XYZ file of C-alpha atoms in Angstrom:
249
model
C 14.479 -7.204 52.405
C 16.811 -9.701 54.145
C 15.198 -12.446 56.170
C 15.540 -12.264 59.917
C 16.699 -15.242 61.941
C 14.451 -16.045 64.914
C 16.080 -16.669 68.244
C 16.287 -20.377 69.123
C 13.368 -22.061 70.860
C 13.133 -25.368 72.669
C 10.333 -26.423 70.325
C 7.892 -24.838 67.913
C 5.391 -24.379 70.744
C 7.600 -23.699 73.768
C 9.757 -20.550 73.949
C 13.357 -20.941 75.042
C 13.891 -20.213 78.720
C 16.134 -17.193 79.062
C 18.476 -16.370 81.912
C 17.132 -13.136 83.418
C 18.547 -10.998 86.219
C 16.471 -8.314 87.964
C 18.257 -6.305 90.629
C 16.265 -5.414 93.731
C 13.387 -7.849 93.123
C 12.463 -8.239 96.776
C 9.788 -5.515 96.760
C 7.783 -3.021 94.749
C 8.360 -2.639 91.037
C 11.325 -5.020 90.951
C 9.255 -7.767 92.539
C 6.432 -7.286 90.028
C 8.915 -7.450 87.141
C 10.477 -10.659 88.416
C 7.091 -12.288 89.000
C 5.868 -11.402 85.500
C 9.006 -12.766 83.841
C 8.831 -15.979 85.876
C 5.201 -16.377 84.811
C 6.354 -15.955 81.207
C 8.670 -18.947 81.546
C 12.044 -17.301 82.097
C 14.675 -18.402 84.603
C 14.845 -15.348 86.834
C 17.431 -14.413 89.446
C 17.869 -11.333 91.579
C 20.626 -9.569 93.467
C 19.363 -8.253 96.789
C 21.033 -7.033 99.954
C 18.649 -8.500 102.495
C 16.594 -11.293 100.935
C 12.858 -11.623 100.366
C 12.748 -12.569 96.671
C 9.425 -13.881 95.293
C 8.756 -17.582 94.740
C 10.478 -19.040 91.714
C 13.269 -16.449 91.710
C 16.873 -17.402 92.457
C 17.989 -15.117 95.274
C 21.623 -14.043 95.388
C 22.808 -11.802 98.187
C 24.977 -8.999 96.866
C 25.508 -5.264 96.710
C 25.477 -3.239 93.493
C 27.728 -0.686 95.202
C 30.623 -3.152 95.131
C 32.198 -4.494 91.933
C 33.523 -7.676 93.532
C 30.099 -8.418 94.993
C 28.465 -7.904 91.586
C 30.996 -10.218 89.931
C 30.425 -12.914 92.544
C 26.647 -12.633 92.203
C 26.782 -12.962 88.418
C 29.028 -16.013 88.750
C 26.373 -17.683 90.928
C 23.584 -16.801 88.520
C 25.554 -18.010 85.511
C 26.314 -21.310 87.217
C 22.615 -21.892 87.895
C 20.919 -20.390 84.830
C 23.601 -19.730 82.220
C 24.803 -16.364 80.872
C 22.432 -13.496 81.598
C 20.454 -12.648 78.460
C 18.063 -10.116 79.988
C 19.184 -7.602 82.598
C 16.777 -5.306 84.418
C 18.679 -2.736 86.485
C 16.034 -1.794 89.032
C 17.832 -1.388 92.378
C 17.548 2.152 93.689
C 17.351 4.326 96.790
C 16.262 7.828 97.757
C 17.810 10.296 100.178
C 15.506 13.273 99.695
C 16.641 16.670 100.924
C 16.414 20.279 99.792
C 19.377 21.370 97.700
C 20.857 23.780 100.267
C 20.712 21.085 102.970
C 21.801 18.090 100.913
C 25.154 16.717 101.996
C 27.880 15.332 99.749
C 27.202 11.887 101.180
C 23.457 12.087 100.446
C 24.188 13.015 96.857
C 26.989 10.495 96.339
C 25.172 7.564 97.969
C 22.152 7.877 95.687
C 24.322 8.094 92.569
C 26.434 5.154 93.707
C 23.392 2.851 93.909
C 21.100 4.214 91.201
C 23.626 5.138 88.523
C 27.002 3.549 89.218
C 25.260 0.413 90.488
C 23.426 0.155 87.168
C 26.748 0.631 85.343
C 28.362 -2.169 87.355
C 25.680 -4.732 86.544
C 25.390 -3.665 82.893
C 29.157 -3.897 82.431
C 29.220 -7.406 83.906
C 26.180 -8.602 81.943
C 27.510 -7.222 78.662
C 30.392 -9.697 78.627
C 28.081 -12.675 78.255
C 25.715 -10.849 75.914
C 28.554 -9.968 73.540
C 29.595 -13.624 73.377
C 25.990 -14.687 72.741
C 25.449 -11.851 70.253
C 22.096 -11.106 71.816
C 20.786 -9.390 74.933
C 18.194 -7.081 76.448
C 19.134 -4.350 78.926
C 16.319 -2.441 80.628
C 17.164 0.404 83.005
C 14.477 1.501 85.470
C 14.467 5.287 85.634
C 11.663 7.570 86.846
C 9.449 10.383 85.612
C 11.381 12.479 88.148
C 14.518 12.037 86.042
C 12.828 13.827 83.130
C 10.314 16.041 84.942
C 12.270 17.069 88.041
C 11.124 17.244 91.647
C 12.011 19.550 94.548
C 14.118 17.838 97.181
C 15.329 15.193 94.745
C 18.313 16.718 92.975
C 20.329 13.569 93.727
C 17.608 11.103 92.703
C 16.613 13.015 89.557
C 20.250 13.301 88.487
C 20.814 9.580 88.884
C 17.658 8.635 86.990
C 18.157 11.143 84.180
C 21.681 9.852 83.566
C 20.324 6.379 82.791
C 18.980 7.745 79.509
C 22.469 8.718 78.375
C 23.739 5.342 79.526
C 21.154 3.408 77.506
C 21.756 5.455 74.375
C 25.524 5.124 74.600
C 25.189 1.353 75.090
C 22.895 1.223 72.062
C 25.494 2.917 69.870
C 28.275 0.740 71.257
C 26.598 -2.684 71.266
C 23.582 -2.363 68.975
C 25.255 -4.195 66.084
C 25.739 -7.233 68.336
C 22.031 -7.875 68.803
C 21.923 -6.118 72.184
C 19.279 -3.514 72.990
C 19.292 -1.008 75.850
C 16.161 0.861 76.855
C 14.771 2.886 79.740
C 11.416 2.546 81.509
C 10.369 5.681 83.390
C 7.596 4.957 85.917
C 5.519 7.749 87.388
C 3.674 7.565 90.698
C 3.117 3.868 91.317
C 0.910 2.356 94.018
C 3.578 0.932 96.308
C 4.148 0.868 100.070
C 6.126 4.103 99.725
C 3.217 5.867 98.026
C 0.696 4.539 100.542
C 2.801 5.948 103.387
C 2.409 9.516 102.087
C -0.025 11.821 103.905
C -3.490 11.876 102.328
C -3.220 15.517 101.241
C 0.067 14.761 99.464
C -1.468 11.792 97.688
C -4.383 13.920 96.509
C -2.018 16.631 95.241
C -0.093 14.058 93.212
C -3.297 12.547 91.843
C -4.433 15.960 90.691
C -1.356 16.286 88.455
C -1.761 12.918 86.710
C -3.931 13.037 83.556
C -4.998 9.412 84.080
C -6.394 10.386 87.481
C -4.893 7.457 89.363
C -1.623 5.950 90.536
C -0.115 3.242 88.386
C 0.238 -0.393 89.357
C 3.605 -2.118 89.641
C 2.458 -4.779 87.186
C 1.835 -2.074 84.568
C 5.508 -1.157 84.786
C 6.389 -4.852 84.645
C 4.372 -5.228 81.435
C 6.416 -2.474 79.788
C 9.639 -4.152 80.872
C 8.420 -7.512 79.572
C 7.791 -5.966 76.158
C 11.233 -4.347 75.950
C 12.817 -7.634 77.018
C 10.948 -9.591 74.348
C 11.772 -10.605 70.786
C 9.022 -8.212 69.669
C 11.209 -5.278 70.772
C 14.297 -6.355 68.834
C 14.248 -3.097 66.831
C 13.614 -0.853 69.839
C 16.769 0.509 71.450
C 17.819 3.743 73.109
C 14.169 4.490 73.853
C 12.515 5.907 76.951
C 9.134 4.324 77.686
C 7.114 6.338 80.229
C 4.614 4.474 82.415
C 3.202 7.492 84.215
C -0.416 8.085 83.199
C 0.648 11.067 81.079
C 2.331 12.972 83.924
C 5.615 13.615 82.159
C 4.486 13.793 78.533
C 6.727 15.931 76.390
C 9.778 15.451 78.627
């Protein structure tokens, strides 16, 4: 069996600081991911539209809906932290509406942020990763993308498509030391979940085998694993963090 070459470290005891970019790290799951990676010693930056990044995270104002804005944001991050080695495409929106009432704009806007926005940042990050011959790409999907949900045809479509994106990237760039994986959170205890009516919350809880909502840091832990050296042979995978809600999908 051929020997593997470990990625460089600053010393035998101190891991090398990686340049990490998490989109949408100003709240919820994205914030928890950024905080966990900062705590692990990485240099973390985020692209956000309106600010509010956690302490220790380089905040760059940008918009994943615009290619020029993405390019400019990456240039800032690269100048401060070096080429992005770990990308977490987390930015996303919802525009829920029943199928017969959903407008073209409601469908297109969600895909532009959740799917095409992920494509824009992955495309830009891949340039540096190819030169480095290493990289970790983690796309934040949702159990809804695999399980489906009424009123979320746009959101489910955008999140399901990330699986095809990750697997195509794996086949295209896998030989260059770059992995691409998907994390699919279920119902997570966030401000959005807390705002739901009590009867709706109880209905959701009744469908989750674990009997509780997940925590944002539990999603962050899954992302941290996929971004680590320990996951070097994991690519094109979908890792559910949903308490068993979507098992088999």
